[in-house]
Coordinates of C-alpha atoms in Angstrom, one line a residue:
M1 CA -32.9 63.2 -145.4
C2 CA -36.2 63.6 -143.5
A3 CA -38.9 61.0 -143.1
E4 CA -42.5 62.1 -143.0
P5 CA -44.3 60.4 -140.1
N6 CA -47.3 58.4 -141.1
G7 CA -50.6 60.1 -140.2
V8 CA -49.1 63.5 -139.3
G9 CA -51.2 66.4 -140.6
H10 CA -51.6 70.0 -139.7
A11 CA -53.0 69.7 -136.2
A12 CA -50.8 70.2 -133.1
D13 CA -51.2 66.5 -132.3
R14 CA -52.6 63.6 -134.3
R15 CA -53.0 59.9 -133.7
T16 CA -51.3 57.3 -135.8
D17 CA -50.8 53.6 -135.7
H18 CA -47.6 51.9 -136.8
G19 CA -48.9 48.4 -136.1
S20 CA -48.2 49.0 -132.4
P21 CA -50.4 50.7 -129.8
Q22 CA -52.0 53.9 -131.1
L23 CA -49.7 56.9 -130.8
M24 CA -50.4 60.6 -130.2
V25 CA -47.9 62.3 -132.5
S26 CA -46.5 65.7 -131.9
Q27 CA -46.7 67.9 -135.0
P28 CA -44.6 70.8 -133.5
F29 CA -41.8 68.3 -133.0
H30 CA -41.9 67.3 -136.6
T31 CA -42.0 70.9 -137.8
L32 CA -38.9 71.8 -135.7
C33 CA -37.1 68.7 -137.0
E34 CA -37.8 69.7 -140.6
A35 CA -36.4 73.2 -139.9
H36 CA -33.4 72.3 -137.8
C37 CA -32.3 68.7 -137.9
L38 CA -29.6 67.4 -140.3
H39 CA -31.4 64.2 -140.5
H40 CA -34.5 62.7 -138.9
A41 CA -36.4 59.5 -139.1
A42 CA -38.3 59.8 -135.8
I43 CA -41.5 61.2 -134.4
L44 CA -42.3 62.3 -130.9
A45 CA -45.3 60.4 -129.8
Q46 CA -47.1 59.1 -126.7
P47 CA -48.7 55.6 -126.7
Q48 CA -52.0 55.4 -124.9
G49 CA -51.3 55.1 -121.1
S50 CA -47.6 55.2 -121.5
L51 CA -44.7 57.7 -121.6
R52 CA -44.0 60.1 -124.4
G53 CA -40.9 59.1 -126.4
L54 CA -39.2 58.9 -129.8
F55 CA -40.5 56.3 -132.3
T56 CA -39.1 55.5 -135.7
A57 CA -41.1 57.0 -138.6
T58 CA -39.6 54.5 -141.1
T59 CA -37.3 51.5 -141.2
V60 CA -33.8 52.3 -139.8
R61 CA -30.9 49.9 -140.2
A62 CA -28.4 49.1 -137.5
G63 CA -25.6 51.8 -137.5
D64 CA -27.8 54.4 -139.3
P65 CA -28.9 57.6 -137.5
V66 CA -32.4 58.0 -136.3
L67 CA -31.7 61.7 -135.6
A68 CA -28.8 64.1 -136.3
V69 CA -28.8 67.4 -134.5
P70 CA -26.4 70.2 -135.4
W71 CA -24.0 71.1 -132.6
E72 CA -25.0 74.8 -132.8
L73 CA -28.4 74.0 -131.3
T74 CA -27.0 72.4 -128.1
L75 CA -26.6 74.1 -124.7
A76 CA -23.2 73.0 -123.4
A77 CA -20.7 73.5 -120.7
E78 CA -17.4 71.9 -119.7
V79 CA -17.4 69.7 -116.7
Q80 CA -14.6 71.1 -114.5
E81 CA -15.0 68.7 -111.6
D82 CA -16.7 65.5 -110.7
I83 CA -20.4 65.9 -109.7
S84 CA -19.8 63.5 -106.8
A85 CA -17.8 66.3 -105.2
H86 CA -21.1 68.2 -104.7
E87 CA -23.1 66.6 -102.0
D88 CA -26.4 67.9 -103.2
G89 CA -25.7 67.3 -106.9
V90 CA -25.7 71.0 -107.9
A91 CA -22.5 71.4 -110.0
P92 CA -21.2 74.5 -111.9
H93 CA -22.1 72.9 -115.3
H94 CA -25.6 72.4 -114.1
V95 CA -25.9 76.1 -113.2
A96 CA -24.3 77.2 -116.5
V97 CA -26.7 75.2 -118.7
A98 CA -29.7 75.9 -116.6
T99 CA -29.0 79.7 -116.9
E100 CA -29.0 79.4 -120.7
L101 CA -32.2 77.4 -120.6
L102 CA -33.9 79.9 -118.4
A103 CA -33.0 82.7 -120.8
A104 CA -35.2 81.0 -123.4
T105 CA -38.2 81.2 -121.0
Q106 CA -37.9 84.9 -120.7
G107 CA -38.2 85.7 -124.5
G108 CA -36.6 88.7 -126.2
A109 CA -36.6 90.6 -129.5
S110 CA -32.8 90.5 -129.7
F111 CA -32.6 86.7 -129.6
D112 CA -30.4 85.0 -132.1
D113 CA -31.5 81.9 -134.1
Q114 CA -30.4 79.5 -131.4
Q115 CA -32.2 81.4 -128.6
R116 CA -35.4 81.6 -130.8
F117 CA -35.2 77.9 -131.4
W118 CA -35.0 77.2 -127.6
V119 CA -38.1 79.4 -127.0
E120 CA -40.0 77.0 -129.2
W121 CA -38.3 73.9 -127.7
V122 CA -39.1 74.9 -124.2
A123 CA -42.8 74.7 -125.1
L124 CA -42.3 71.0 -126.0
L125 CA -40.6 70.2 -122.7
P126 CA -42.7 69.1 -119.6
Q127 CA -43.8 72.1 -117.7
P128 CA -43.2 72.6 -113.9
S129 CA -46.6 71.2 -112.8
E130 CA -46.2 68.1 -115.0
L131 CA -42.8 67.0 -113.6
P132 CA -42.6 64.2 -111.0
H133 CA -39.0 65.2 -110.4
P134 CA -38.2 65.8 -106.7
A135 CA -36.6 69.1 -107.6
T136 CA -40.0 70.5 -108.6
L137 CA -42.3 68.8 -106.1
E138 CA -43.8 71.0 -103.4
P139 CA -43.0 69.9 -99.8
E140 CA -46.5 68.4 -99.3
L141 CA -46.2 66.2 -102.4
L142 CA -42.6 65.3 -101.7
A143 CA -43.7 64.1 -98.2
R144 CA -46.0 61.6 -99.9
A145 CA -43.0 59.7 -101.1
Q146 CA -42.6 58.7 -97.4
D147 CA -38.8 59.0 -97.6
A148 CA -37.5 61.4 -94.9
E149 CA -33.9 61.3 -96.3
L150 CA -35.1 62.1 -99.9
A151 CA -37.3 64.9 -98.7
A152 CA -34.5 66.5 -96.6
S153 CA -31.9 66.3 -99.4
S154 CA -34.4 67.6 -102.0
L155 CA -35.4 70.6 -99.9
S156 CA -31.8 71.4 -99.2
R157 CA -31.0 71.3 -102.9
R158 CA -34.0 73.5 -103.7
Q159 CA -32.5 76.2 -101.5
R160 CA -29.1 75.9 -103.3
V161 CA -30.7 76.0 -106.8
A162 CA -32.9 79.0 -105.9
A163 CA -29.8 80.9 -104.8
A164 CA -27.6 79.9 -107.7
L165 CA -30.3 80.8 -110.3
S166 CA -31.8 83.8 -108.7
A167 CA -30.1 86.1 -111.2
A168 CA -31.5 84.1 -114.1
T169 CA -35.2 84.2 -113.1
P170 CA -37.2 85.8 -110.3
H171 CA -39.6 82.8 -110.3
E172 CA -38.4 80.0 -108.1
N173 CA -40.7 77.4 -109.7
W174 CA -38.9 78.0 -113.0
S175 CA -35.4 77.7 -111.4
H176 CA -36.4 74.3 -109.9
W177 CA -37.8 73.3 -113.3
A178 CA -34.6 74.3 -115.1
F179 CA -32.5 72.3 -112.6
A180 CA -34.8 69.2 -113.1
M181 CA -34.3 69.6 -116.9
V182 CA -30.5 69.8 -116.8
S183 CA -30.1 67.0 -114.2
S184 CA -32.2 64.6 -116.2
R185 CA -31.8 65.3 -119.9
P186 CA -28.2 66.3 -120.9
F187 CA -25.5 63.9 -122.0
L188 CA -21.9 63.7 -120.9
L189 CA -19.7 63.7 -124.0
A190 CA -16.0 63.0 -124.3
P191 CA -14.0 66.0 -125.5
P192 CA -13.7 66.1 -129.3
A193 CA -10.6 64.4 -130.7
T194 CA -8.1 66.8 -132.3
L195 CA -4.4 67.1 -133.2
D196 CA -2.1 70.0 -132.8
V197 CA 0.2 71.4 -135.5
S198 CA 2.8 68.7 -134.8
G199 CA 0.2 66.0 -135.3
Q200 CA 0.2 65.1 -131.6
P201 CA -2.9 65.0 -129.4
P202 CA -3.2 68.1 -127.2
P203 CA -3.4 67.9 -123.4
A204 CA -6.6 66.2 -122.1
S205 CA -9.7 68.4 -122.1
P206 CA -12.6 68.1 -119.7
P207 CA -15.8 66.3 -120.8
I208 CA -18.7 68.2 -122.3
F209 CA -22.1 68.5 -120.5
A210 CA -24.6 68.9 -123.4
F211 CA -28.3 69.4 -123.5
V212 CA -29.1 68.1 -127.0
P213 CA -32.7 69.0 -128.2
F214 CA -34.7 66.3 -130.0
I215 CA -32.5 63.5 -128.7
D216 CA -33.3 64.5 -125.1
M217 CA -36.7 63.0 -125.7
A218 CA -35.4 59.4 -125.8
N219 CA -36.5 57.3 -122.9
H220 CA -34.4 54.9 -120.9
E221 CA -34.2 51.2 -121.5
A222 CA -31.9 48.6 -119.9
A223 CA -31.4 47.0 -123.3
P224 CA -31.7 50.1 -125.5
S225 CA -32.3 50.1 -129.3
C226 CA -30.1 53.2 -129.9
E227 CA -27.1 55.1 -128.6
V228 CA -25.9 58.7 -128.7
R229 CA -22.7 59.6 -130.6
A230 CA -21.0 62.9 -131.1
V231 CA -19.6 63.6 -134.5
S232 CA -16.3 65.5 -134.4
S233 CA -15.6 68.4 -136.8
G234 CA -11.9 67.6 -136.8
R235 CA -11.2 71.2 -135.8
G236 CA -11.4 70.8 -132.1
G237 CA -15.1 70.8 -131.8
Y238 CA -18.3 68.9 -132.7
E239 CA -20.3 69.0 -135.9
A240 CA -23.4 67.1 -134.7
V241 CA -24.8 64.7 -132.2
E242 CA -26.5 61.6 -133.6
L243 CA -29.0 59.1 -132.2
V244 CA -27.8 55.9 -133.9
A245 CA -29.7 52.5 -134.2
L246 CA -28.0 49.6 -132.5
R247 CA -30.1 47.1 -134.4
D248 CA -32.5 47.1 -137.3
L249 CA -35.7 49.1 -136.3
E250 CA -39.0 48.8 -138.0
A251 CA -41.3 51.8 -138.4
G252 CA -43.1 52.4 -135.1
E253 CA -40.5 51.0 -132.8
E254 CA -39.4 53.1 -129.9
A255 CA -35.9 54.6 -130.1
T256 CA -34.5 54.2 -126.5
I257 CA -31.1 54.8 -124.9
S258 CA -29.5 53.7 -121.7
Y259 CA -29.2 56.4 -119.0
D260 CA -26.3 54.3 -117.5
L261 CA -28.1 53.7 -114.2
G262 CA -25.8 50.9 -113.1
G263 CA -25.3 50.9 -109.4
L264 CA -27.7 53.8 -108.7
T265 CA -30.2 53.3 -105.9
S266 CA -33.9 53.9 -106.4
A267 CA -33.6 57.2 -104.5
R268 CA -30.7 58.4 -106.7
V269 CA -32.6 57.5 -109.9
F270 CA -35.8 59.2 -108.7
G271 CA -33.9 62.2 -107.4
T272 CA -31.8 62.6 -110.6
F273 CA -34.2 61.6 -113.4
G274 CA -37.6 61.9 -111.9
F275 CA -38.8 58.4 -112.7
V276 CA -38.9 55.0 -110.9
D277 CA -36.8 52.2 -112.4
P278 CA -37.8 48.8 -110.9
N279 CA -34.2 47.4 -111.4
S280 CA -32.7 50.1 -109.3
F281 CA -34.2 48.7 -106.1
Q282 CA -31.6 45.9 -106.2
H283 CA -29.0 48.6 -105.2
D284 CA -31.1 49.7 -102.2
R285 CA -30.0 48.5 -98.7
L286 CA -31.9 47.8 -95.5
P287 CA -30.4 49.0 -92.2
K288 CA -27.3 47.1 -91.1
P289 CA -28.0 45.1 -87.9
P290 CA -25.6 45.4 -85.0
P291 CA -22.5 43.1 -85.0
T292 CA -24.0 41.2 -82.0
Y293 CA -26.5 39.5 -84.4
V294 CA -25.4 36.1 -85.6
P295 CA -25.0 35.9 -89.4
L296 CA -27.0 33.4 -91.4
S297 CA -25.6 30.5 -93.3
R298 CA -24.8 31.8 -96.8
A299 CA -25.8 28.5 -98.5
A300 CA -29.0 28.1 -96.5
L301 CA -30.1 31.8 -97.1
N302 CA -29.4 31.3 -100.8
A303 CA -31.7 28.3 -100.9
T304 CA -34.4 30.2 -99.1
L305 CA -34.2 33.1 -101.6
H306 CA -34.5 30.6 -104.5
S307 CA -37.6 29.1 -103.0
L308 CA -39.5 32.5 -103.2
A309 CA -41.2 34.1 -106.1
S310 CA -40.6 37.7 -105.1
P311 CA -39.2 40.2 -107.7
P312 CA -35.5 39.4 -108.4
P313 CA -34.3 43.0 -107.8
M314 CA -35.8 42.9 -104.3
L315 CA -34.3 39.5 -103.5
A316 CA -30.9 40.8 -104.6
A317 CA -31.2 43.8 -102.3
V318 CA -32.2 41.5 -99.4
W319 CA -29.3 39.2 -100.1
S320 CA -26.9 42.1 -99.9
S321 CA -28.5 43.6 -96.8
L322 CA -28.7 40.5 -94.5
P323 CA -25.6 39.3 -92.7
H324 CA -24.5 35.9 -93.9
T325 CA -21.3 33.8 -94.0
A326 CA -20.0 30.3 -94.7
P327 CA -21.4 27.9 -92.0
P328 CA -18.9 26.9 -89.3
D329 CA -18.1 23.4 -88.3
N330 CA -20.5 23.5 -85.4
W331 CA -23.4 24.8 -87.5
R332 CA -26.8 24.0 -85.9
C333 CA -30.2 23.9 -87.5
A334 CA -31.9 25.4 -84.5
G335 CA -29.2 28.1 -84.3
E336 CA -30.0 29.1 -87.9
A337 CA -33.7 29.4 -87.1
D338 CA -32.9 31.5 -83.9
A339 CA -30.6 33.8 -85.8
A340 CA -33.3 34.5 -88.5
A341 CA -35.9 35.0 -85.8
R342 CA -33.8 37.6 -84.0
L343 CA -33.1 39.5 -87.3
L344 CA -36.8 39.5 -88.0
D345 CA -37.6 40.9 -84.6
W346 CA -34.9 43.6 -85.0
M347 CA -36.2 44.6 -88.5
H348 CA -39.7 45.2 -87.0
T349 CA -38.1 47.8 -84.8
Q350 CA -36.4 49.5 -87.7
T351 CA -39.3 50.1 -90.1
P352 CA -39.2 53.7 -91.2
T353 CA -41.5 55.9 -89.1
E354 CA -42.5 57.8 -92.3
F355 CA -44.3 54.7 -93.6
V356 CA -47.7 56.0 -92.5
T357 CA -49.6 53.7 -94.9
T358 CA -49.3 50.0 -95.6
L359 CA -48.1 48.5 -98.9
S360 CA -51.6 47.1 -99.4
E361 CA -53.1 50.6 -99.0
D362 CA -50.6 52.0 -101.5
L363 CA -51.3 49.4 -104.1
V364 CA -55.0 50.2 -103.9
A365 CA -54.3 53.9 -104.3
L366 CA -52.0 53.1 -107.3
D367 CA -54.7 51.1 -109.0
A368 CA -57.1 54.0 -108.6
L369 CA -54.6 56.1 -110.7
A370 CA -54.4 53.6 -113.5
G371 CA -55.9 56.2 -115.9
D372 CA -52.9 58.5 -115.1
A373 CA -50.1 56.0 -114.8
T374 CA -47.4 58.4 -115.9
G375 CA -48.6 61.4 -113.8
V376 CA -46.9 63.1 -110.8
E377 CA -49.0 61.4 -108.2
A378 CA -48.6 57.9 -109.7
T379 CA -44.8 58.3 -109.9
V380 CA -44.5 59.3 -106.3
L381 CA -46.7 56.3 -105.3
R382 CA -44.6 53.9 -107.4
Y383 CA -41.5 55.1 -105.6
R384 CA -42.9 54.5 -102.1
V385 CA -44.5 51.2 -103.1
G386 CA -41.1 50.0 -104.2
R387 CA -39.4 51.0 -100.9
K388 CA -42.1 49.3 -98.9
R389 CA -42.0 46.1 -101.0
L390 CA -38.3 45.7 -100.2
W391 CA -39.1 45.7 -96.5
V392 CA -42.0 43.2 -97.0
V393 CA -39.8 40.9 -99.1
A394 CA -37.1 41.0 -96.4
E395 CA -39.7 39.9 -93.8
E396 CA -40.9 37.2 -96.1
V397 CA -37.4 35.9 -96.6
L398 CA -36.6 35.8 -92.8
T399 CA -40.0 34.2 -92.0
S400 CA -39.5 31.5 -94.6
H401 CA -35.9 31.0 -93.3
V402 CA -37.2 30.4 -89.8
R403 CA -39.8 27.9 -91.0
A404 CA -37.2 26.1 -93.1
H405 CA -35.0 25.5 -90.1
E406 CA -37.1 25.4 -87.0
D407 CA -38.0 21.7 -87.4
C408 CA -34.8 20.5 -89.1
V409 CA -33.3 19.1 -85.9
V410 CA -31.6 15.7 -86.6
Q411 CA -30.3 13.5 -83.9
G412 CA -29.9 16.1 -81.2
D413 CA -29.4 19.0 -83.6
S414 CA -25.8 17.9 -84.3
A415 CA -26.0 18.0 -88.1
A416 CA -22.6 18.8 -89.7
P417 CA -22.4 21.6 -92.4
G418 CA -22.4 18.7 -94.9
A419 CA -26.1 18.2 -93.9
L420 CA -26.7 21.4 -95.8
A421 CA -26.0 19.7 -99.1
G422 CA -27.9 21.6 -101.6
D423 CA -29.4 23.6 -98.7
V424 CA -32.8 22.3 -99.5
P425 CA -35.4 24.1 -97.3
S426 CA -36.9 21.6 -94.8
H427 CA -40.4 22.5 -95.8
S428 CA -39.8 21.2 -99.3
I429 CA -40.5 17.6 -100.3
A430 CA -36.8 16.8 -100.4
G431 CA -36.5 18.3 -97.0
Q432 CA -39.3 16.2 -95.6
I433 CA -37.7 13.0 -96.9
A434 CA -34.3 14.0 -95.5
R435 CA -36.0 14.5 -92.1
V436 CA -37.9 11.2 -91.9
L437 CA -35.5 9.0 -93.7
P438 CA -33.3 8.2 -90.7
S439 CA -36.3 7.2 -88.6
L440 CA -37.6 5.0 -91.3
L441 CA -34.2 3.2 -91.5
L442 CA -33.6 3.0 -87.7
G443 CA -36.3 0.3 -87.1
P444 CA -35.1 -2.3 -89.6
L445 CA -31.5 -1.6 -88.5
I446 CA -32.3 -2.5 -84.9
V447 CA -34.3 -5.6 -85.9
G448 CA -31.4 -6.8 -88.0
L449 CA -28.9 -6.3 -85.2
F450 CA -31.2 -8.3 -82.8
V451 CA -31.4 -11.2 -85.3
L452 CA -27.6 -11.2 -85.7
V453 CA -27.1 -11.3 -81.9
V454 CA -29.6 -14.2 -81.6
I455 CA -27.8 -16.1 -84.4
F456 CA -24.4 -15.4 -82.9
C457 CA -25.5 -16.5 -79.4
S458 CA -27.1 -19.7 -80.8
N459 CA -24.0 -20.6 -82.7
K460 CA -21.9 -20.0 -79.5
S461 CA -24.2 -22.3 -77.5
A462 CA -24.1 -25.0 -80.1
Q463 CA -20.3 -24.9 -80.3
A464 CA -20.0 -25.2 -76.5
A465 CA -22.3 -28.2 -76.5
S466 CA -20.3 -29.9 -79.3
R467 CA -17.0 -29.4 -77.5
A468 CA -18.4 -30.9 -74.2
E469 CA -19.7 -33.9 -76.1
R470 CA -16.4 -34.5 -77.8
K471 CA -14.6 -34.1 -74.5
A472 CA -16.9 -36.7 -72.9
H473 CA -16.4 -39.2 -75.7
R474 CA -12.6 -38.8 -75.4
G475 CA -12.7 -39.4 -71.7
R476 CA -14.8 -42.5 -72.0
K477 CA -12.6 -43.9 -74.7
V478 CA -9.4 -43.3 -72.6
R479 CA -11.0 -45.1 -69.8

């Protein structure tokens, strides 16, 4: 079953509107789907000012496929070892699939049907000059990310990739392009389920690393609308790979998947997939201060973080980066302010030397690229803006923490940890009341005590006079 995308004609690309922002639709994608897909209800389109991606051409119900691609079209290799065992991320399965992909860029009269298909599919993939992936960035452009560690690891990986793929192509820019493609687009599939002649499952097989055309065009989303499923042939292999809707989708909705980015830092996401995910910054970490620095009160720091309006991923990263612990019995307000001030001074000495521009300057430069928000330059800028914003947010947190505790001294700064109740920052209204309330109550308390003393003394004097008078009367009577 194939769905004709609305507004698609004979031109290479046409614009259509599914009730959402206007889309630039790819006619070559639709033509290849008609010729090769087992099922398709999707179009490849690019909304104005946004990323190219897959969109539904018609209504798709939850559990139904948006795309079904025959297994014969995939480029696949077994994963023989964990990629984490390779420091630079260049594993044998990457090299195997990249070699097959590069063969399609060479062309050849003796190609079979699959190879001829990949020649056409490569034309739809981003070309080397269009990729913001660190694997394809020239050293000068890579340096603009202002991340020395990322630049060093990327250049080292480029050397490994060029050597590993030298037999597949004489052109280094295409070898780097192939690695960028196979590090960012394939899927990791569980080995197909099968039974041996006795009806028992065979020994465990390694996972499959598969570059699946058509479905590889799906963009990432933290709450995706679709997922990828492999369909077993029942004979020890796969029959197809499907993109399946997780909920009902109306025509024109984007079909997204999760790239499973949980726990990956911003550098790891950028270095692997070639894009910047705002949520990944929560996994970044600032330098760890020496153990001689006094940790902050955990409850007090939490209150400071909740008083700020900075992006939650950045605040989460700051929380995980700064030293904090439960306050001791001898916790002191002034000590908290001093500890935060020392950490702030230390952070100023740790700012990466590669930050040769300020965050404000970078934001101005990024605004100037608004017309090319998805381009290479804009992606590199977004990455370095995110890294600098983390440092700026950390400084804001520590500065606010100092202000919240520098004037919270109560009665000789001997407040017990219980005085942290709720850990209300002292610059808030509640904090102001907590500070001045004791002084407001002290005056009336002293006056009350004075009155009680006067009354007590007066009563004592009166009682003494009465006793003397009674004694005098008794003496006179006796006499």
